[in-house]
Short mmCIF file of C-alpha atoms and ligand atoms in Angstrom, two decimals:
data_model
loop_
_atom_site.label_atom_id
_atom_site.label_comp_id
_atom_site.label_asym_id
_atom_site.label_seq_id
_atom_site.Cartn_x
_atom_site.Cartn_y
_atom_site.Cartn_z
CA UNK A 1 -7.60 21.27 35.83
CA UNK A 2 -6.83 17.91 35.13
CA UNK A 3 -3.01 16.90 36.31
CA UNK A 4 -2.25 16.16 32.49
CA UNK A 5 -3.27 19.52 31.61
CA UNK A 6 -1.02 20.60 34.57
CA UNK A 7 2.07 18.94 33.11
CA UNK A 8 1.88 20.80 29.81
CA UNK A 9 1.21 24.57 31.48
CA UNK A 10 3.85 24.92 34.28
CA UNK A 11 2.97 26.82 37.26
CA UNK A 12 3.85 30.89 37.48
CA UNK A 13 5.19 32.27 40.95
CA UNK A 14 3.65 36.14 39.63
CA UNK A 15 2.06 37.63 36.71
CA UNK A 16 -0.86 37.09 34.52
CA UNK A 17 -3.14 34.09 32.98
CA UNK A 18 -5.22 35.00 30.72
CA UNK A 19 -7.73 31.73 30.52
CA UNK A 20 -11.44 30.52 28.39
CA UNK A 21 -9.09 33.08 25.39
CA UNK A 22 -11.43 31.56 21.92
CA UNK A 23 -9.55 28.49 20.67
CA UNK A 24 -7.07 29.43 18.20
CA UNK A 25 -6.25 32.76 19.15
CA UNK A 26 -3.83 32.22 21.83
CA UNK A 27 -0.95 33.50 19.68
CA UNK A 28 -3.16 36.91 18.13
CA UNK A 29 -3.27 37.82 22.20
CA UNK A 30 0.38 37.52 22.89
CA UNK A 31 0.88 39.73 19.69
CA UNK A 32 -1.55 42.24 20.73
CA UNK A 33 0.67 42.45 24.09
CA UNK A 34 3.88 42.38 22.54
CA UNK A 35 5.05 39.22 23.68
CA UNK A 36 7.37 37.16 21.48
CA UNK A 37 9.33 35.89 24.62
CA UNK A 38 13.08 38.17 23.74
CA UNK A 39 12.47 39.25 27.58
CA UNK A 40 13.24 36.08 28.53
CA UNK A 41 10.96 35.23 30.97
CA UNK A 42 8.30 31.80 30.80
CA UNK A 43 5.37 32.38 28.80
CA UNK A 44 3.34 28.95 28.67
CA UNK A 45 0.55 28.22 25.14
CA UNK A 46 -2.05 25.88 25.63
CA UNK A 47 -3.98 25.75 22.55
CA UNK A 48 -7.19 23.78 21.56
CA UNK A 49 -7.72 22.42 25.42
CA UNK A 50 -10.54 21.24 26.48
CA UNK A 51 -13.53 23.43 28.26
CA UNK A 52 -16.47 22.43 29.95
CA UNK A 53 -17.83 25.95 28.86
CA UNK A 54 -16.24 26.48 25.88
CA UNK A 55 -15.89 23.00 24.10
CA UNK A 56 -11.95 24.00 23.18
CA UNK A 57 -10.39 27.11 24.55
CA UNK A 58 -6.77 28.54 24.93
CA UNK A 59 -4.70 29.84 27.87
CA UNK A 60 -1.06 31.69 27.68
CA UNK A 61 0.46 32.21 31.40
CA UNK A 62 2.67 34.92 31.41
CA UNK A 63 5.39 35.47 34.18
CA UNK A 64 5.91 38.86 35.74
CA UNK A 65 3.51 40.53 33.80
CA UNK A 66 0.34 42.15 34.99
CA UNK A 67 -1.67 43.62 32.56
CA UNK A 68 -2.92 47.24 32.13
CA UNK A 69 -6.49 47.81 31.49
CA UNK A 70 -5.88 49.42 27.62
CA UNK A 71 -4.46 46.08 27.35
CA UNK A 72 -7.30 43.89 28.52
CA UNK A 73 -9.61 45.83 26.67
CA UNK A 74 -7.82 45.30 23.72
CA UNK A 75 -7.82 41.33 24.34
CA UNK A 76 -11.57 41.84 24.78
CA UNK A 77 -11.45 42.82 21.08
CA UNK A 78 -10.73 39.45 20.13
CA UNK A 79 -11.32 37.19 22.79
CA UNK A 80 -14.31 37.99 24.24
CA UNK A 81 -14.67 35.54 27.39
CA UNK A 82 -11.58 36.04 28.05
CA UNK A 83 -10.98 35.59 32.31
CA UNK A 84 -7.62 37.60 33.63
CA UNK A 85 -6.35 36.16 36.93
CA UNK A 86 -3.63 38.04 38.39
CA UNK A 87 -1.57 35.73 40.16
CA UNK A 88 1.29 36.53 43.12
CA UNK A 89 3.11 34.03 44.93
CA UNK A 90 1.76 30.92 43.05
CA UNK A 91 -2.08 31.85 43.59
CA UNK A 92 -4.86 34.05 42.55
CA UNK A 93 -4.77 37.25 43.70
CA UNK A 94 -7.63 38.89 41.55
CA UNK A 95 -9.69 37.16 39.21
CA UNK A 96 -11.72 39.70 36.05
CA UNK A 97 -13.57 38.77 33.52
CA UNK A 98 -12.79 40.48 29.83
CA UNK A 99 -16.03 43.11 29.17
CA UNK A 100 -16.21 44.46 25.43
CA UNK A 101 -17.68 47.98 25.97
CA UNK A 102 -20.77 48.72 23.17
CA UNK A 103 -18.63 51.99 21.98
CA UNK A 104 -14.43 51.77 22.06
CA UNK A 105 -12.77 54.74 22.19
CA UNK A 106 -8.64 55.37 21.15
CA UNK A 107 -7.77 52.01 21.46
CA UNK A 108 -7.76 51.26 18.21
CA UNK A 109 -7.65 53.73 14.78
CA UNK A 110 -9.86 53.69 11.73
CA UNK A 111 -8.52 51.42 8.87
CA UNK A 112 -9.95 54.15 6.48
CA UNK A 113 -6.54 55.80 5.34
CA UNK A 114 -9.65 58.74 4.44
CA UNK A 115 -11.50 59.08 7.34
CA UNK A 116 -11.64 62.00 8.62
CA UNK A 117 -10.75 60.42 12.70
CA UNK A 118 -7.16 59.70 10.92
CA UNK A 119 -6.67 63.60 10.41
CA UNK A 120 -5.16 66.44 12.61
CA UNK A 121 -8.64 66.65 14.77
CA UNK A 122 -8.78 67.21 18.23
CA UNK A 123 -10.94 63.67 18.68
CA UNK A 124 -10.23 59.94 19.50
CA UNK A 125 -11.58 57.55 17.02
CA UNK A 126 -15.02 55.85 17.87
CA UNK A 127 -16.56 52.92 17.15
CA UNK A 128 -19.66 50.62 17.89
CA UNK A 129 -19.39 47.56 18.93
CA UNK A 130 -21.67 45.57 15.39
CA UNK A 131 -21.06 42.18 16.55
CA UNK A 132 -18.78 40.04 18.65
CA UNK A 133 -18.54 36.45 16.48
CA UNK A 134 -17.35 37.86 14.72
CA UNK A 135 -15.82 40.48 15.86
CA UNK A 136 -17.60 43.98 14.05
CA UNK A 137 -17.03 47.12 14.64
CA UNK A 138 -18.28 50.13 13.04
CA UNK A 139 -16.29 53.77 12.54
CA UNK A 140 -18.41 56.51 14.27
CA UNK A 141 -17.78 58.65 12.00
CA UNK A 142 -16.98 57.09 8.64
CA UNK A 143 -18.83 54.35 8.45
CA UNK A 144 -16.39 51.97 7.89
CA UNK A 145 -16.66 48.72 9.66
CA UNK A 146 -13.63 46.50 10.89
CA UNK A 147 -13.50 42.80 11.68
CA UNK A 148 -10.92 40.83 13.32
CA UNK A 149 -8.24 40.89 10.58
CA UNK A 150 -8.24 45.07 10.93
CA UNK A 151 -7.90 44.90 14.08
CA UNK A 152 -5.04 42.44 14.40
CA UNK A 153 -2.94 44.31 11.99
CA UNK A 154 -3.28 47.30 13.88
CA UNK A 155 -1.82 45.53 16.84
CA UNK A 156 1.36 44.32 15.52
CA UNK A 157 4.40 45.62 15.31
CA UNK B 1 -47.00 67.38 16.34
CA UNK B 2 -45.93 68.80 12.77
CA UNK B 3 -42.75 67.30 11.58
CA UNK B 4 -39.90 69.07 11.65
CA UNK B 5 -36.34 69.18 11.65
CA UNK B 6 -36.22 72.21 13.64
CA UNK B 7 -32.20 72.27 15.29
CA UNK B 8 -31.21 68.43 13.26
CA UNK B 9 -27.58 67.95 11.64
CA UNK B 10 -28.32 66.44 8.03
CA UNK B 11 -25.09 63.94 7.91
CA UNK B 12 -26.13 60.44 6.58
CA UNK B 13 -29.23 59.11 4.69
CA UNK B 14 -28.76 56.28 7.16
CA UNK B 15 -30.19 58.87 9.78
CA UNK B 16 -33.64 59.11 8.73
CA UNK B 17 -36.17 56.26 9.01
CA UNK B 18 -38.66 55.41 6.18
CA UNK B 19 -41.33 57.75 7.82
CA UNK B 20 -39.62 60.81 8.33
CA UNK B 21 -38.09 60.71 4.52
CA UNK B 22 -41.88 60.47 2.99
CA UNK B 23 -42.61 63.45 5.21
CA UNK B 24 -39.44 65.15 3.83
CA UNK B 25 -41.05 64.81 0.09
CA UNK B 26 -44.24 65.63 0.62
CA UNK B 27 -44.07 68.58 2.18
CA UNK B 28 -41.20 69.80 -0.70
CA UNK B 29 -44.19 70.50 -2.79
CA UNK B 30 -44.41 73.21 -1.05
CA UNK B 31 -42.24 74.46 -1.61
CA UNK B 32 -42.45 75.18 -5.65
CA UNK B 33 -44.11 78.61 -5.42
CA UNK B 34 -42.19 79.58 -3.06
CA UNK B 35 -39.33 78.97 -5.57
CA UNK B 36 -40.74 80.68 -8.28
CA UNK B 37 -42.11 84.00 -7.03
CA UNK B 38 -40.23 83.99 -3.86
CA UNK B 39 -40.31 84.07 -0.14
CA UNK B 40 -38.73 86.18 2.89
CA UNK B 41 -39.63 83.13 5.08
CA UNK B 42 -35.85 82.99 5.90
CA UNK B 43 -35.48 86.92 6.07
CA UNK B 44 -32.53 87.99 8.62
CA UNK B 45 -30.75 84.22 9.10
CA UNK B 46 -27.75 83.61 7.46
CA UNK B 47 -26.51 80.61 5.46
CA UNK B 48 -22.36 79.63 5.66
CA UNK B 49 -20.90 77.12 3.40
CA UNK B 50 -18.05 75.73 4.07
CA UNK B 51 -16.83 74.23 0.98
CA UNK B 52 -12.95 72.24 1.62
CA UNK B 53 -13.07 70.95 -2.06
CA UNK B 54 -15.51 72.53 -5.05
CA UNK B 55 -18.52 71.46 -6.10
CA UNK B 56 -19.77 74.42 -7.68
CA UNK B 57 -23.25 72.80 -8.84
CA UNK B 58 -24.34 71.93 -5.05
CA UNK B 59 -23.45 74.73 -4.06
CA UNK B 60 -24.82 77.09 -6.44
CA UNK B 61 -27.85 74.88 -5.59
CA UNK B 62 -27.37 75.92 -1.54
CA UNK B 63 -27.16 79.36 -2.15
CA UNK B 64 -30.27 79.52 -4.66
CA UNK B 65 -31.82 77.98 -2.25
CA UNK B 66 -31.34 80.03 0.29
CA UNK B 67 -31.12 83.45 -1.49
CA UNK B 68 -35.02 82.25 -2.24
CA UNK B 69 -36.22 82.09 1.04
CA UNK B 70 -34.86 85.47 1.81
CA UNK B 71 -31.79 84.66 3.17
CA UNK B 72 -28.07 85.63 3.06
CA UNK B 73 -25.21 83.29 2.48
CA UNK B 74 -21.38 83.74 3.60
CA UNK B 75 -19.17 80.51 2.63
CA UNK B 76 -15.74 79.81 0.97
CA UNK B 77 -14.68 77.21 -1.48
CA UNK B 78 -11.52 75.36 -2.05
CA UNK B 79 -8.72 75.71 0.60
CA UNK B 80 -7.17 78.57 -1.14
CA UNK B 81 -6.28 81.27 0.71
CA UNK B 82 -8.40 80.30 3.79
CA UNK B 83 -6.94 79.52 7.61
CA UNK B 84 -7.57 75.67 6.35
CA UNK B 85 -4.52 76.16 3.88
CA UNK B 86 -2.33 77.58 6.98
CA UNK B 87 -3.49 74.04 8.86
CA UNK B 88 -6.25 75.10 10.52
CA UNK B 89 -8.16 72.10 11.29
CA UNK B 90 -12.09 71.33 10.32
CA UNK B 91 -13.08 71.69 14.14
CA UNK B 92 -11.05 75.39 14.66
CA UNK B 93 -13.25 76.18 11.69
CA UNK B 94 -16.55 74.91 12.33
CA UNK B 95 -16.42 76.57 16.17
CA UNK B 96 -15.46 80.13 14.01
CA UNK B 97 -17.57 80.20 11.37
CA UNK B 98 -20.72 79.04 13.40
CA UNK B 99 -20.30 82.22 15.40
CA UNK B 100 -21.81 84.22 12.03
CA UNK B 101 -24.04 81.73 10.86
CA UNK B 102 -27.35 80.32 11.80
CA UNK B 103 -26.48 77.49 9.50
CA UNK B 104 -23.84 75.58 8.09
CA UNK B 105 -23.25 74.21 4.81
CA UNK B 106 -20.01 71.20 4.65
CA UNK B 107 -18.98 69.56 1.53
CA UNK B 108 -14.93 67.93 2.77
CA UNK B 109 -12.87 65.45 1.06
CA UNK B 110 -12.79 62.80 4.14
CA UNK B 111 -15.61 60.50 4.83
CA UNK B 112 -16.67 61.17 8.39
CA UNK B 113 -16.15 64.99 8.00
CA UNK B 114 -19.81 66.47 8.36
CA UNK B 115 -20.26 64.02 11.49
CA UNK B 116 -16.91 65.69 13.02
CA UNK B 117 -18.11 69.16 12.01
CA UNK B 118 -21.57 68.43 13.78
CA UNK B 119 -20.05 67.73 16.98
CA UNK B 120 -18.32 71.05 17.47
CA UNK B 121 -21.53 73.10 15.48
CA UNK B 122 -24.01 74.39 18.11
CA UNK B 123 -26.07 75.22 15.32
CA UNK B 124 -27.47 73.15 12.74
CA UNK B 125 -25.43 71.32 10.30
CA UNK B 126 -25.87 69.97 6.23
CA UNK B 127 -23.98 67.49 4.51
CA UNK B 128 -23.30 68.62 1.23
CA UNK B 129 -20.98 65.17 0.25
CA UNK B 130 -18.13 63.68 2.05
CA UNK B 131 -15.59 61.71 0.57
CA UNK B 132 -16.61 59.01 -0.88
CA UNK B 133 -19.19 58.15 1.33
CA UNK B 134 -22.06 60.25 1.79
CA UNK B 135 -23.97 62.70 0.19
CA UNK B 136 -27.58 62.78 1.60
CA UNK B 137 -29.26 65.64 -0.25
CA UNK B 138 -28.46 63.96 -3.31
CA UNK B 139 -30.43 61.11 -2.47
CA UNK B 140 -33.21 62.69 -0.92
CA UNK B 141 -33.65 65.03 -4.29
CA UNK B 142 -33.26 61.64 -6.23
CA UNK B 143 -36.04 60.38 -3.79
CA UNK B 144 -37.98 63.17 -4.64
CA UNK B 145 -37.55 63.07 -8.65
CA UNK B 146 -38.59 60.20 -8.41
CA UNK B 147 -41.63 60.70 -6.45
CA UNK B 148 -43.08 63.46 -8.20
CA UNK B 149 -42.14 61.96 -11.99
CA UNK B 150 -43.48 58.67 -10.95
CA UNK B 151 -46.06 59.38 -8.03
CA UNK B 152 -44.94 56.53 -6.37
CA UNK B 153 -41.09 54.71 -5.11
CA UNK B 154 -42.69 51.17 -3.52
CA UNK B 155 -43.22 49.06 -6.77
CA UNK B 156 -41.10 49.80 -9.12
CA UNK B 157 -37.54 48.80 -10.70
CA UNK B 158 -34.95 51.11 -9.95
CA UNK B 159 -31.25 50.76 -12.08
CA UNK B 160 -28.02 52.13 -10.87
CA UNK B 161 -25.47 51.91 -13.22
CA UNK B 162 -22.07 53.20 -14.14
CA UNK B 163 -19.46 53.23 -10.87
CA UNK B 164 -21.30 51.52 -8.58
CA UNK B 165 -17.96 51.28 -6.08
CA UNK B 166 -16.96 55.08 -6.31
CA UNK B 167 -19.63 57.04 -6.94
CA UNK B 168 -20.21 59.29 -4.22
CA UNK B 169 -24.04 59.74 -4.74
CA UNK B 170 -24.87 56.28 -5.38
CA UNK B 171 -24.42 54.94 -2.16
CA UNK B 172 -26.57 56.77 -0.25
CA UNK B 173 -28.87 56.39 -3.32
CA UNK B 174 -28.45 52.59 -2.72
CA UNK B 175 -29.63 52.61 1.17
CA UNK B 176 -31.98 55.65 0.82
CA UNK B 177 -34.34 53.36 -1.74
CA UNK B 178 -33.80 49.63 0.25
CA UNK B 179 -36.03 51.66 2.89
CA UNK B 180 -39.04 51.00 -0.28
CA UNK B 181 -40.95 47.94 -1.56
CA UNK B 182 -38.46 48.28 -4.44
CA UNK B 183 -36.28 46.24 -6.77
CA UNK B 184 -33.07 47.29 -7.56
CA UNK B 185 -30.36 46.47 -10.51
CA UNK B 186 -26.88 47.30 -9.79
CA UNK B 187 -25.42 47.54 -13.68
CA UNK B 188 -21.95 47.78 -13.30
CA UNK B 189 -18.60 46.66 -14.80
CA UNK B 190 -16.92 43.53 -12.84
CA UNK B 191 -13.68 45.93 -11.08
CA UNK B 192 -17.07 48.96 -10.42
CA UNK B 193 -19.76 46.90 -8.43
CA UNK B 194 -20.88 48.10 -5.03
CA UNK B 195 -18.71 47.81 -2.48
CA UNK B 196 -19.90 44.55 0.19
CA UNK B 197 -20.47 47.32 2.64
CA UNK B 198 -22.96 49.24 0.83
CA UNK B 199 -24.48 46.13 -0.32
CA UNK B 200 -24.47 43.96 2.77
CA UNK B 201 -26.49 46.88 3.70
CA UNK B 202 -29.41 46.67 1.42
CA UNK B 203 -29.38 43.32 1.06
CA UNK B 204 -32.12 41.33 2.58
CA UNK B 205 -34.65 44.86 2.31
CA UNK B 206 -34.86 44.52 -1.24
CA UNK B 207 -34.04 42.52 -3.52
CA UNK B 208 -31.33 42.91 -5.44
CA UNK B 209 -29.57 41.74 -8.94
CA UNK B 210 -26.54 42.61 -10.36
CA UNK B 211 -25.91 42.63 -13.36
CA UNK B 212 -23.40 43.59 -16.36
CA UNK B 213 -25.70 43.75 -18.79
CA UNK B 214 -27.99 47.42 -19.18
CA UNK B 215 -29.84 46.60 -22.89
CA UNK B 216 -30.98 43.05 -21.27
CA UNK B 217 -33.03 44.32 -18.73
CA UNK B 218 -33.56 47.95 -19.98
CA UNK B 219 -37.04 47.12 -21.54
CA UNK B 220 -38.15 46.36 -17.34
CA UNK B 221 -37.11 49.58 -16.16
CA UNK B 222 -38.74 52.42 -14.09
CA UNK B 223 -35.64 53.94 -13.20
CA UNK B 224 -32.80 54.27 -15.34
CA UNK B 225 -29.96 56.45 -12.37
CA UNK B 226 -26.53 56.38 -14.56
CA UNK B 227 -23.72 57.13 -12.81
CA UNK B 228 -19.82 58.62 -14.35
CA UNK B 229 -17.56 55.77 -15.14
CA UNK B 230 -14.08 57.85 -14.78
CA UNK B 231 -10.96 56.96 -16.68
CA UNK B 232 -8.50 57.38 -13.45
CA UNK B 233 -10.02 54.12 -11.79
CA UNK B 234 -9.18 51.83 -14.59
CA UNK B 235 -5.32 50.90 -14.63
CA UNK B 236 -5.47 50.25 -18.51
CA UNK B 237 -6.76 52.69 -20.67
CA UNK B 238 -8.31 50.25 -23.22
CA UNK B 239 -9.76 48.41 -21.20
CA UNK B 240 -11.60 51.86 -19.86
CA UNK B 241 -12.91 51.99 -23.47
CA UNK B 242 -14.81 49.17 -23.63
CA UNK B 243 -16.68 49.54 -20.49
CA UNK B 244 -17.53 53.03 -21.42
CA UNK B 245 -19.19 52.17 -24.73
CA UNK B 246 -21.54 49.45 -22.86
CA UNK B 247 -22.57 51.40 -20.81
CA UNK B 248 -23.11 54.86 -22.11
CA UNK B 249 -26.69 55.85 -23.11
CA UNK B 250 -27.83 56.74 -26.32
CA UNK B 251 -31.38 57.06 -27.55
CA UNK B 252 -31.47 54.69 -29.46
CA UNK B 253 -30.88 52.50 -27.07
CA UNK B 254 -33.38 53.98 -24.96
CA UNK B 255 -35.96 53.09 -27.83
CA UNK B 256 -36.65 49.91 -25.45
CA UNK B 257 -37.38 51.55 -22.56
CA UNK B 258 -40.98 51.83 -21.44
CA UNK B 259 -43.03 55.43 -22.18
CA UNK B 260 -43.47 55.65 -18.65
CA UNK B 261 -39.34 54.57 -17.46
CA UNK B 262 -37.20 58.25 -16.68
CA UNK B 263 -33.47 58.23 -17.26
CA UNK B 264 -31.75 60.42 -14.47
CA UNK B 265 -28.33 61.63 -13.42
CA UNK B 266 -26.43 63.03 -10.76
CA UNK B 267 -24.44 65.66 -13.67
CA UNK B 268 -22.14 66.93 -14.29
CA UNK B 269 -22.32 64.37 -17.18
CA UNK B 270 -19.27 63.88 -19.63
CA UNK B 271 -20.08 61.39 -22.65
CA UNK B 272 -21.82 58.53 -20.40
CA UNK B 273 -25.83 59.89 -21.86
CA UNK B 274 -25.68 61.18 -25.52
CA UNK B 275 -26.88 65.00 -25.76
CA UNK B 276 -29.35 63.07 -28.18
CA UNK B 277 -30.94 61.39 -24.90
CA UNK B 278 -32.05 64.94 -24.04
CA UNK B 279 -34.77 65.07 -26.63
CA UNK B 280 -36.48 61.44 -25.77
CA UNK B 281 -39.62 61.76 -23.64
CA UNK B 282 -38.16 59.81 -21.02
CA UNK B 283 -35.07 62.52 -20.04
CA UNK B 284 -35.29 63.65 -16.19
CA UNK B 285 -31.66 65.01 -15.43
CA UNK B 286 -32.16 68.91 -15.77
CA UNK B 287 -35.77 68.48 -13.76
CA UNK B 288 -33.35 67.03 -11.31
CA UNK B 289 -31.24 70.00 -10.61
CA UNK B 290 -35.40 72.15 -10.20
CA UNK B 291 -35.96 69.29 -7.54
CA UNK B 292 -32.65 69.85 -5.64
CA UNK B 293 -33.88 73.00 -5.20
CA UNK B 294 -37.07 72.58 -3.86
CA UNK B 295 -35.71 69.71 -1.68
CA UNK B 296 -32.88 72.07 -0.78
CA UNK B 297 -35.56 75.34 -0.20
CA UNK B 298 -37.45 72.98 2.71
CA UNK B 299 -34.46 71.25 4.32
CA UNK B 300 -33.14 75.18 4.65
CA UNK B 301 -36.91 76.03 5.90
CA UNK B 302 -36.71 72.77 7.81
CA UNK B 303 -33.63 73.45 10.24
CA UNK B 304 -34.23 76.81 10.90
CA UNK B 305 -37.38 76.27 12.22
CA UNK B 306 -38.88 78.16 9.85
CA UNK B 307 -42.20 75.95 8.95
ZN1 ZN C 401 -13.63 56.11 9.94
#
């Protein structure tokens, strides 16, 4: 990271840095993680910063928070190239790249109100990833296709 | 190896390749004489109909197909008085009923229900309609009707007319037709146009024309497939009355249809096809019913491994 960007985004002692987020999606990632800044911890956001690999990217730094696997999977839905850096004592303790699986189970539900997977049945929702940019998921049961907007709607609130 | 659907579920027309559909249509011909004189091909086999919403015609068609092949029929229709009304879910119902039958025929108001049923059943499941989304045996019988009556499907000009947005049958049929080399006209009022996702699935494979003007294209058509426009779909009753009139088939209007063209309808009709159309030589909707019986006889015999 170059010096001027270093100034823009402060280092954190413990927490998570989510890097290589698709440009413009940083706020959506925070929404997925239900982070609104009200708990008092430092949250830094950089949007549309230059990146060699991606042209432009977003970065999010969250103090005192490590992500659960389910949260990482959710981020993969919207920012398939993101990397997750766990920071402990100002240095990177662990670095992983999110991975969008071919089949997504359980983290989102079908947008179709009359889909059988939304009824009281002993099954979990199941989606096939049909496209990644833009995101397109197809419900295993009813065949309804869902894009980024529909997915995002479920993560907020 | 001869073509067989033994043990297979019939859930969505999208689960079938064009070659498989061609085989189904070809092999269905052999069931014509069996429909007339009966058969004991499925003697000792039991079909259970699980109709969570009523559809008398579809149920009768499956039941007749099973009886004509010498099989037995059990089942229920509607949720009244069944365990479903007491809150039992589809998955449990299927796991109970599969002990009593060799094949399950499922109709359910929710989309994807037949696929879920098939996941829990160890015997073959045939989808007899699930939500607004799929009705694969109707699509197969529609294709069979076209092939029987016109000798081919490739090269034809086919119009789907009426409610293309909510109509259960037209979604499966449009997809099935897109496996063939046809020109597809989608004729509907603006608010009942084919859904984006259904269109996306067929565009690029066949030539699609969306229009509101049925009269204008009528002389070109080989197949006019009419569906019912339901009043409930319109917020404004006046708009419904206006739309209804322009998509209503009369024998006068159909005088411009070529002699080799055919008129189809999934039935029941309300008033979108005039009774006087019944007498024109191109009307085929009652023959469709007969062909539906043959297709369902073939499907039952094939999934049960009898052929
Ligand atoms: Zn669904």
